[in-house]
PDB file of C-alpha atoms in Angstrom:
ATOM      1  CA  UNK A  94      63.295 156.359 133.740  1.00 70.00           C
ATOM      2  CA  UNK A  95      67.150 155.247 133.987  1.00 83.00           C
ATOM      3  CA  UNK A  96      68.252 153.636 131.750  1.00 93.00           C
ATOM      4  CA  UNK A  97      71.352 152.791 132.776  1.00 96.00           C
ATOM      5  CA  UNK A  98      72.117 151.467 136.110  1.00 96.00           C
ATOM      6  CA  UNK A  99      74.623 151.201 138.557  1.00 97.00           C
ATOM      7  CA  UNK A 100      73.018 149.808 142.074  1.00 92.00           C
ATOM      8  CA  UNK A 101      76.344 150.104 144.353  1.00 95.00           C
ATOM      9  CA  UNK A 102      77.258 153.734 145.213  1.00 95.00           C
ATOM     10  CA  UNK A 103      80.415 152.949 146.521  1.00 97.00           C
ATOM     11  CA  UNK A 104      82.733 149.873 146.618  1.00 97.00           C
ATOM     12  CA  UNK A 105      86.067 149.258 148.933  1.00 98.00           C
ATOM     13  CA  UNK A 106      88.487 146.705 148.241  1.00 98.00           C
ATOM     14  CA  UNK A 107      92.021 145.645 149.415  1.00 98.00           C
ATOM     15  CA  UNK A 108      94.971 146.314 147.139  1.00 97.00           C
ATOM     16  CA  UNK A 109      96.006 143.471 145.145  1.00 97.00           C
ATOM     17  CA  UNK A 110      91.921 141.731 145.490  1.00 97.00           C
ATOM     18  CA  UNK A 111      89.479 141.974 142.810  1.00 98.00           C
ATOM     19  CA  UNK A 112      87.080 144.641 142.255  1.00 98.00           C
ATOM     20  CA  UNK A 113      84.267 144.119 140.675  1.00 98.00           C
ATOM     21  CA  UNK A 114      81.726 146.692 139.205  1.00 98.00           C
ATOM     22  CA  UNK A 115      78.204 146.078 138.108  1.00 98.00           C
ATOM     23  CA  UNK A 116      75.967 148.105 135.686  1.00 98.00           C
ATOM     24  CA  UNK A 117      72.517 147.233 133.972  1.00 97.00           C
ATOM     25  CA  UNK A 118      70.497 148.589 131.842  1.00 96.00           C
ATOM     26  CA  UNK A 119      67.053 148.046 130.456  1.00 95.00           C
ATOM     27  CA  UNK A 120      67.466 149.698 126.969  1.00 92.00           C
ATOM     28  CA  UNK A 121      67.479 146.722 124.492  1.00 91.00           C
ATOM     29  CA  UNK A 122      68.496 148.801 121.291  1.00 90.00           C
ATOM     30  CA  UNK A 123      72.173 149.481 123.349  1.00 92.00           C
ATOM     31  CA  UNK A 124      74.700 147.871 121.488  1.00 91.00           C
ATOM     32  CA  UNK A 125      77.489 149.749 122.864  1.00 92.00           C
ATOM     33  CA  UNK A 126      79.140 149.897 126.241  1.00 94.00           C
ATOM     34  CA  UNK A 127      81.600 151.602 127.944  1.00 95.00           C
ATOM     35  CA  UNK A 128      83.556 152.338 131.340  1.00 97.00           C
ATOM     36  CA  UNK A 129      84.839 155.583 131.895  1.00 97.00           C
ATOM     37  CA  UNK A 130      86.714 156.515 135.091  1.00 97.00           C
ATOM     38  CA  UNK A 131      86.952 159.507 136.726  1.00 96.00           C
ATOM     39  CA  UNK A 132      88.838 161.534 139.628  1.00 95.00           C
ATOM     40  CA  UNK A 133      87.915 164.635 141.443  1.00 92.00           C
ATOM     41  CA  UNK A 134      87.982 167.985 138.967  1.00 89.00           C
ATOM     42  CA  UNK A 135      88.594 166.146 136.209  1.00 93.00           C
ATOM     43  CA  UNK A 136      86.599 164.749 132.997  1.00 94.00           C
ATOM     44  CA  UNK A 137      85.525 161.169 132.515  1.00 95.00           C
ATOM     45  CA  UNK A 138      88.634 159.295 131.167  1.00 95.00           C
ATOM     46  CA  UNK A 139      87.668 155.741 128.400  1.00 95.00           C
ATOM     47  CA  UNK A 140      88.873 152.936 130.066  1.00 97.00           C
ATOM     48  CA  UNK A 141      87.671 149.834 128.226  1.00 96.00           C
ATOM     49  CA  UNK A 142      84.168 149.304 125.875  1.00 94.00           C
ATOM     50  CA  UNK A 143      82.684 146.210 124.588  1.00 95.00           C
ATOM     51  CA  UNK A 144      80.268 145.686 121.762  1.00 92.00           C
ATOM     52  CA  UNK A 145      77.299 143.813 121.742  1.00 92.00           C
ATOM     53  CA  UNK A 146      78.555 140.974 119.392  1.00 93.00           C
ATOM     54  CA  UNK A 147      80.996 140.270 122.165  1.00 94.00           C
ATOM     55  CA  UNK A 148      80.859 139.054 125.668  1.00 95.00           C
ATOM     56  CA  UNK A 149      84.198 139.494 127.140  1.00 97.00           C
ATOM     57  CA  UNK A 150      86.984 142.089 126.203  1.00 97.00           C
ATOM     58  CA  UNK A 151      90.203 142.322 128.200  1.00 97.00           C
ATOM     59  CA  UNK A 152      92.720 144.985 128.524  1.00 97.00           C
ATOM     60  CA  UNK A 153      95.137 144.711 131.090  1.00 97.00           C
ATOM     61  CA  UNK A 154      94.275 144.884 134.391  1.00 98.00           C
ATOM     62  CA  UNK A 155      90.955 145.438 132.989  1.00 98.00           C
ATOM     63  CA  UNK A 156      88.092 143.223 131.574  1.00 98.00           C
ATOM     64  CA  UNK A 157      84.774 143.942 130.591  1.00 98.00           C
ATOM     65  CA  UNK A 158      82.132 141.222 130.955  1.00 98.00           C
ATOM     66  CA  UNK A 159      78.497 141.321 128.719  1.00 97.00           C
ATOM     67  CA  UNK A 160      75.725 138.828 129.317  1.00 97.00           C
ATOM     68  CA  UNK A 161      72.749 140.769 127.030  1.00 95.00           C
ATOM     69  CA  UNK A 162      70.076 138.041 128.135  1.00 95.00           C
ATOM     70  CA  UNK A 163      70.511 139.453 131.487  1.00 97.00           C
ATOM     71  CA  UNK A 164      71.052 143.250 130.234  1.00 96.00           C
ATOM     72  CA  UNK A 165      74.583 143.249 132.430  1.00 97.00           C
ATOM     73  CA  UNK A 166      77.997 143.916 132.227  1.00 97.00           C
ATOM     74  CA  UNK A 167      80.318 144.134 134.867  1.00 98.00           C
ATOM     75  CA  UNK A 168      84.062 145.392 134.779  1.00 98.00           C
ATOM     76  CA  UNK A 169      86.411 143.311 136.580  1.00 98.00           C
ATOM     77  CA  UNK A 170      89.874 144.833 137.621  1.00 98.00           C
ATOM     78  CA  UNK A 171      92.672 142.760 138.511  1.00 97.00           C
ATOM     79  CA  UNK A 172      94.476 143.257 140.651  1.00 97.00           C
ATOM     80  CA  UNK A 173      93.537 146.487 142.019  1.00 98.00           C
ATOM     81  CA  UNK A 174      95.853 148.701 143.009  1.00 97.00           C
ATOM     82  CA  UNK A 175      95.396 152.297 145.063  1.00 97.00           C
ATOM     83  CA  UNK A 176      95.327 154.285 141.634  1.00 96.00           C
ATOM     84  CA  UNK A 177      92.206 152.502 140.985  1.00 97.00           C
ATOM     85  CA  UNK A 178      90.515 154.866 143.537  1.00 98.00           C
ATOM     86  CA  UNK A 179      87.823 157.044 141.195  1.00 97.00           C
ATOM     87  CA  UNK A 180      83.968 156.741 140.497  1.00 97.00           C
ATOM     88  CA  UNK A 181      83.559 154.215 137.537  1.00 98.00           C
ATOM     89  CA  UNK A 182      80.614 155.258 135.082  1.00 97.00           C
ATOM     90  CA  UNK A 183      79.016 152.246 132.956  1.00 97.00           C
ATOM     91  CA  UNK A 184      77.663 153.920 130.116  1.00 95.00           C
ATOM     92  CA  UNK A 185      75.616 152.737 126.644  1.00 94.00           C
ATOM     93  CA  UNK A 186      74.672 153.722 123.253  1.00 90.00           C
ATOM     94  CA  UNK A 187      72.873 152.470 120.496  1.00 84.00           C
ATOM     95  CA  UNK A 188      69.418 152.473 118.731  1.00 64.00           C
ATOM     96  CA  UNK A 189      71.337 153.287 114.782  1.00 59.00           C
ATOM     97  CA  UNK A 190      71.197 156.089 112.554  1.00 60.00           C
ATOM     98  CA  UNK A 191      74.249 158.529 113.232  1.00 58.00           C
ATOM     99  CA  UNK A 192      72.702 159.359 116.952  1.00 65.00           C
ATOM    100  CA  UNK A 193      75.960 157.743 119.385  1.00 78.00           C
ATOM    101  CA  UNK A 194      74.981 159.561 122.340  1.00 83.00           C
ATOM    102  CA  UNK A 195      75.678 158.006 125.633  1.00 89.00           C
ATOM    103  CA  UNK A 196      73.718 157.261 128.179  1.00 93.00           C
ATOM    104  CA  UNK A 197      75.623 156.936 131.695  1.00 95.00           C
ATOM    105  CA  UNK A 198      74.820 155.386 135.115  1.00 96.00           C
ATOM    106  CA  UNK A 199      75.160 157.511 138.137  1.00 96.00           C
ATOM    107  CA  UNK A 200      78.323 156.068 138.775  1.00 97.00           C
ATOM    108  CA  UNK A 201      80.402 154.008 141.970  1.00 97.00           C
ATOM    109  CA  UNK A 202      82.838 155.146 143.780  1.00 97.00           C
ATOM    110  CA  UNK A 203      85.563 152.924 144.012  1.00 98.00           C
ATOM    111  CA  UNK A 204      88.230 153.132 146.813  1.00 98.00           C
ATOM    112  CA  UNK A 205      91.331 150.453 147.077  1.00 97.00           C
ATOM    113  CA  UNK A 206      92.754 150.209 150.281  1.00 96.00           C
ATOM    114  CA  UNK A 207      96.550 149.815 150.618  1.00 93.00           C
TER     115      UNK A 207
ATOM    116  CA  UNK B 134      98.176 164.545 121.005  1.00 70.00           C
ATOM    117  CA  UNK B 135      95.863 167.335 122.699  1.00 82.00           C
ATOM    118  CA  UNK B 136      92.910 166.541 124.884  1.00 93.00           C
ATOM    119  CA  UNK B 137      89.805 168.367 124.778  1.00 96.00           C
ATOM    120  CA  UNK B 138      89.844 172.137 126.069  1.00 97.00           C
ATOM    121  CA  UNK B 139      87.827 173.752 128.046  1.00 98.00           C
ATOM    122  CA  UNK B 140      87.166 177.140 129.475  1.00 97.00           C
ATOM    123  CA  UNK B 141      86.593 178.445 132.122  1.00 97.00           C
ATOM    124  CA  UNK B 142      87.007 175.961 134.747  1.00 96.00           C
ATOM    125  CA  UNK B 143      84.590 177.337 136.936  1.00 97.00           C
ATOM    126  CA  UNK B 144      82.522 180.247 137.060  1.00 97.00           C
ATOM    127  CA  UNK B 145      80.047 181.676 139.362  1.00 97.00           C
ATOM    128  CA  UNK B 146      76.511 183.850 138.547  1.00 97.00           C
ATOM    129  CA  UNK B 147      73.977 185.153 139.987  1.00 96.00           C
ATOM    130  CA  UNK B 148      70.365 183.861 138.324  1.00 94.00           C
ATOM    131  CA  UNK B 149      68.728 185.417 135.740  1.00 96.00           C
ATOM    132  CA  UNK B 150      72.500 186.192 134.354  1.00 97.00           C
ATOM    133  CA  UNK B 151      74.061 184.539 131.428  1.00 97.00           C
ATOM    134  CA  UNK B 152      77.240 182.582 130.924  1.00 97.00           C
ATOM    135  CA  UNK B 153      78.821 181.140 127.897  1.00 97.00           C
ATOM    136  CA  UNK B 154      81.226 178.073 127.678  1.00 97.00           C
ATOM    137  CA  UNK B 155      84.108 177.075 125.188  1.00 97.00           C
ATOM    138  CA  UNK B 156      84.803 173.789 123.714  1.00 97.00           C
ATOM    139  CA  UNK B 157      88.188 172.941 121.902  1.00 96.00           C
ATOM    140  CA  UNK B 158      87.574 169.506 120.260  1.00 95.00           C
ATOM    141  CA  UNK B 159      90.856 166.931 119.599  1.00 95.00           C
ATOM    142  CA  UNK B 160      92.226 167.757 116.073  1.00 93.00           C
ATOM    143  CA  UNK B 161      90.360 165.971 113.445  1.00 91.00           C
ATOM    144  CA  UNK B 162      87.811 164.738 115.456  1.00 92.00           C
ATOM    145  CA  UNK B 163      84.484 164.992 113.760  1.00 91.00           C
ATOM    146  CA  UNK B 164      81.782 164.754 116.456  1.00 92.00           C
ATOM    147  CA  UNK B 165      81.490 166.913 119.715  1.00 94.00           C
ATOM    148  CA  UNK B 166      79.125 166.594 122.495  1.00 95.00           C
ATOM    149  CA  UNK B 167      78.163 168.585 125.221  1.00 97.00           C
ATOM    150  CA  UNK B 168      76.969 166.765 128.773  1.00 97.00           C
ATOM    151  CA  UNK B 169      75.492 168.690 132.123  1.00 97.00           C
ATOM    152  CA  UNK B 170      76.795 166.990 134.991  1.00 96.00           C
ATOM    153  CA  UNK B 171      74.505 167.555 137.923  1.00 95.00           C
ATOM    154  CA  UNK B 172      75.665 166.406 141.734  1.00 92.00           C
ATOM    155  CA  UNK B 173      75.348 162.911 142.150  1.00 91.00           C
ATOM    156  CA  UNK B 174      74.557 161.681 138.878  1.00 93.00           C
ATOM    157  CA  UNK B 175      76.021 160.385 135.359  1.00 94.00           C
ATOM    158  CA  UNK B 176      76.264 163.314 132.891  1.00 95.00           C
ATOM    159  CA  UNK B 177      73.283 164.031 130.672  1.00 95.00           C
ATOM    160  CA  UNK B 178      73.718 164.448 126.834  1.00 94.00           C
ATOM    161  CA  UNK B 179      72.625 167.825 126.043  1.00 96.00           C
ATOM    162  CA  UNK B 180      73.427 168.264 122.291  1.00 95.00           C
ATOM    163  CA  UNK B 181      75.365 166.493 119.697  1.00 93.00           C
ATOM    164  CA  UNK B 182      77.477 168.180 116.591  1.00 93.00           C
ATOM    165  CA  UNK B 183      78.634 165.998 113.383  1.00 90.00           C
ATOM    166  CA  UNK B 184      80.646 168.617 111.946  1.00 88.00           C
ATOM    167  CA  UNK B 185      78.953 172.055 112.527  1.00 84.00           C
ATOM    168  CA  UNK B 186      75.392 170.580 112.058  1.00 91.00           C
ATOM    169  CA  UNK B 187      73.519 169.505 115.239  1.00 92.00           C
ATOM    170  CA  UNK B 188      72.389 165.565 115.232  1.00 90.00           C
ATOM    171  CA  UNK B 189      70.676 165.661 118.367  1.00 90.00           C
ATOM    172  CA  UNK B 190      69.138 168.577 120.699  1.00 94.00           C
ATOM    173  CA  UNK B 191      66.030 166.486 122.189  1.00 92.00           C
ATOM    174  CA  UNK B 192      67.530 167.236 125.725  1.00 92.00           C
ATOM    175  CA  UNK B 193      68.657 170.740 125.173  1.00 96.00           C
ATOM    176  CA  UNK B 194      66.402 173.573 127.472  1.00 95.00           C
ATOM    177  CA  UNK B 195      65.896 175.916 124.313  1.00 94.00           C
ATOM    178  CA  UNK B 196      64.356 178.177 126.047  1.00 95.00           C
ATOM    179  CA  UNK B 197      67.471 179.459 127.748  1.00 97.00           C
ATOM    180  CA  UNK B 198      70.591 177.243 126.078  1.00 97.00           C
ATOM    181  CA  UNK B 199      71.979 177.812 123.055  1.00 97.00           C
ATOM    182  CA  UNK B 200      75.376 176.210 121.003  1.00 97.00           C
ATOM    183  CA  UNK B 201      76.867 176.274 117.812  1.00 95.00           C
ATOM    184  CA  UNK B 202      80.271 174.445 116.571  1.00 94.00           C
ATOM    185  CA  UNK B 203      82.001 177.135 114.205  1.00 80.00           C
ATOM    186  CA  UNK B 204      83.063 175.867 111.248  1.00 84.00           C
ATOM    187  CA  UNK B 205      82.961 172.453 112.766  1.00 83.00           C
ATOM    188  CA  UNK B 206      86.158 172.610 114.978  1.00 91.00           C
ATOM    189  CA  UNK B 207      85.508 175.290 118.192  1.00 95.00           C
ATOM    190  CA  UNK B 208      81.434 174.939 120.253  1.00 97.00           C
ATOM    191  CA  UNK B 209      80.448 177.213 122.332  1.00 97.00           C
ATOM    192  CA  UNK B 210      77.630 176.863 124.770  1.00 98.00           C
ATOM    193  CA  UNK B 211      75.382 178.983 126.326  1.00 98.00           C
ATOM    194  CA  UNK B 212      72.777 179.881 129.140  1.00 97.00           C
ATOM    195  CA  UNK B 213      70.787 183.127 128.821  1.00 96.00           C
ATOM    196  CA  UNK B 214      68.632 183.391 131.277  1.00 95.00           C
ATOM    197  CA  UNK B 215      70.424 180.882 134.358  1.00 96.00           C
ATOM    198  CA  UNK B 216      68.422 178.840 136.823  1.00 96.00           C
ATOM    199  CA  UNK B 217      69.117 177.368 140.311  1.00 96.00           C
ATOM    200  CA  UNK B 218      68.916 174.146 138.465  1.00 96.00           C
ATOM    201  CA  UNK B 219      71.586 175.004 136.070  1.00 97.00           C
ATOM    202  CA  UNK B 220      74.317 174.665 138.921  1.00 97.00           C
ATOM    203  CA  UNK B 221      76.648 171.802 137.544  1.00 97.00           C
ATOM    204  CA  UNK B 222      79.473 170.655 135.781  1.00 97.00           C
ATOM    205  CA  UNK B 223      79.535 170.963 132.058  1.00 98.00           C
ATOM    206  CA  UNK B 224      81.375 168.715 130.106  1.00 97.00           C
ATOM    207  CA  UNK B 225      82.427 168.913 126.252  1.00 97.00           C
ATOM    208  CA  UNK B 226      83.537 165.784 124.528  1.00 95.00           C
ATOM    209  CA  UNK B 227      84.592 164.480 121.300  1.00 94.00           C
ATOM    210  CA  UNK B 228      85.042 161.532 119.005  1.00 92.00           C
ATOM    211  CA  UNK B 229      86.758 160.544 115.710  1.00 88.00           C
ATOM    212  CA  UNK B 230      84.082 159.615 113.859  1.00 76.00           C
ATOM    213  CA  UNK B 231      80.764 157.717 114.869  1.00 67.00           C
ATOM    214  CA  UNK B 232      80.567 154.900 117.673  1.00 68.00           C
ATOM    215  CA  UNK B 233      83.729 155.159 118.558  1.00 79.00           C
ATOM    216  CA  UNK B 234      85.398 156.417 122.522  1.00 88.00           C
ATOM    217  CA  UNK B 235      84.233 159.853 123.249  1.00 91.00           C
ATOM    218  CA  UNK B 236      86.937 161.779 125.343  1.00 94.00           C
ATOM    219  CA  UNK B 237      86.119 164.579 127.824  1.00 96.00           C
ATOM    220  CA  UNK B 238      87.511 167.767 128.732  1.00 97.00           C
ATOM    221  CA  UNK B 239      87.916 168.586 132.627  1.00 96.00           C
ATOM    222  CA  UNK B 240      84.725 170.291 132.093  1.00 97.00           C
ATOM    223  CA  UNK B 241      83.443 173.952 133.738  1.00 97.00           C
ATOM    224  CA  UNK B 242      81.978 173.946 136.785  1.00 97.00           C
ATOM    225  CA  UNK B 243      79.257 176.300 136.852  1.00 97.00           C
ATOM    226  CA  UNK B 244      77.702 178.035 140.497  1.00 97.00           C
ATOM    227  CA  UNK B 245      74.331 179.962 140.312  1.00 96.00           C
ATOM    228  CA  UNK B 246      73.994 181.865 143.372  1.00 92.00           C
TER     229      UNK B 246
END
């Protein structure tokens, strides 16, 4: 059962336009999210994370929306520029105790198009 | 400051051999993870160190994986005996304390032929 998910495989925008990326997840004891981005051959990098008392944090370019009624967060990147090309993993944690494991999404490919 | 290390990069076997993988945490940082990263999908939590004791295993194959965190700073990992299924990328990470951004190495790709 996934916990995590992340519907859209893949996702091409236009440099400068706004990409969206979409994650949900079922798990209701999450209380932790996070984007990571990665490029070929190398780790996941931490791009932005929100916690579940929030429902918006921005950094940069980059802002990370909540809405836990719906059990969705998106990440909105602004604008996007060819860099931005990588897979974007949603990820969550949560449930207490000293267990922060994360739980990750399969991932979407992002590509911006000069 | 230092990222996670990780060695080898890649590394190929034949099944039924066994392989071992090295972890270098960030300095100071008290927690270290280690995710399998199969084609296609989100890496999988395998096992989770707070200092050198393990917090969480549940998803660790104990049958044929192994890891310890020496003295709480270095982990190694490994697979004795390897699987078809064991072909992936495995990924060591680490975090200052608790709920806080994990980082990741580059990872190991690993190839059972």
């Amino acid at each position: 059962d996934q916990q995590v998910k992340q519907n859209s495989p893949s996702l091409s925008v236009q440099e400068g336009r706004i990409s969206i990326l979409n994650c949900d997840y079922t798990n209701s004891m999450f209380d932790y999210f996070l984007w990571y981005k990665k490029y070929p051959a190398e780790g996941p990098t931490f791009l932005i994370s929100i916690s579940s008392i929030k429902d918006k944090n921005e950094d940069g370019r980059f802002t990370v929306f909540l809405n836990k009624s719906a059990k969705h967060l998106s990440l909105h990147i602004v604008p996007s520029q060819p860099g931005d090309s990588a897979v974007y993993f949603c990820a969550a944690s949560g449930g207490g105790g000293s267990n922060y494991k994360l739980t990750f999404g399969k991932g979407t490919l992002l590509t911006v198009n000069p | 400051e230092a990222g996670v290390a990780q060695s080898p990069r890649y590394k190929i076997i034949e099944k039924r051999q066994s392989v071992a993988f090295w972890c270098n945490p960030i300095s100071g940082h008290a927690t270290l993870y280690w995710y399998q990263q199969i084609l296609g999908q989100g890496p999988k939590l395998l096992i989770q160190f707070q200092n050198n004791g393990v917090v969480d295993d549940s998803q660790l194959p104990k049958d044929r994986f192994s890891a310890e965190r020496l003295k709480g700073v270095d982990s190694t990992l490994k697979i004795q005996p390897a699987k078809l299924e064991d072909s992936a990328v495995y990924l060591c990470a680490s975090s200052l304390v608790g709920n806080q951004p994990q980082h990741f190495g580059d990872g190991t790709r690993l190839s059972i032929l």
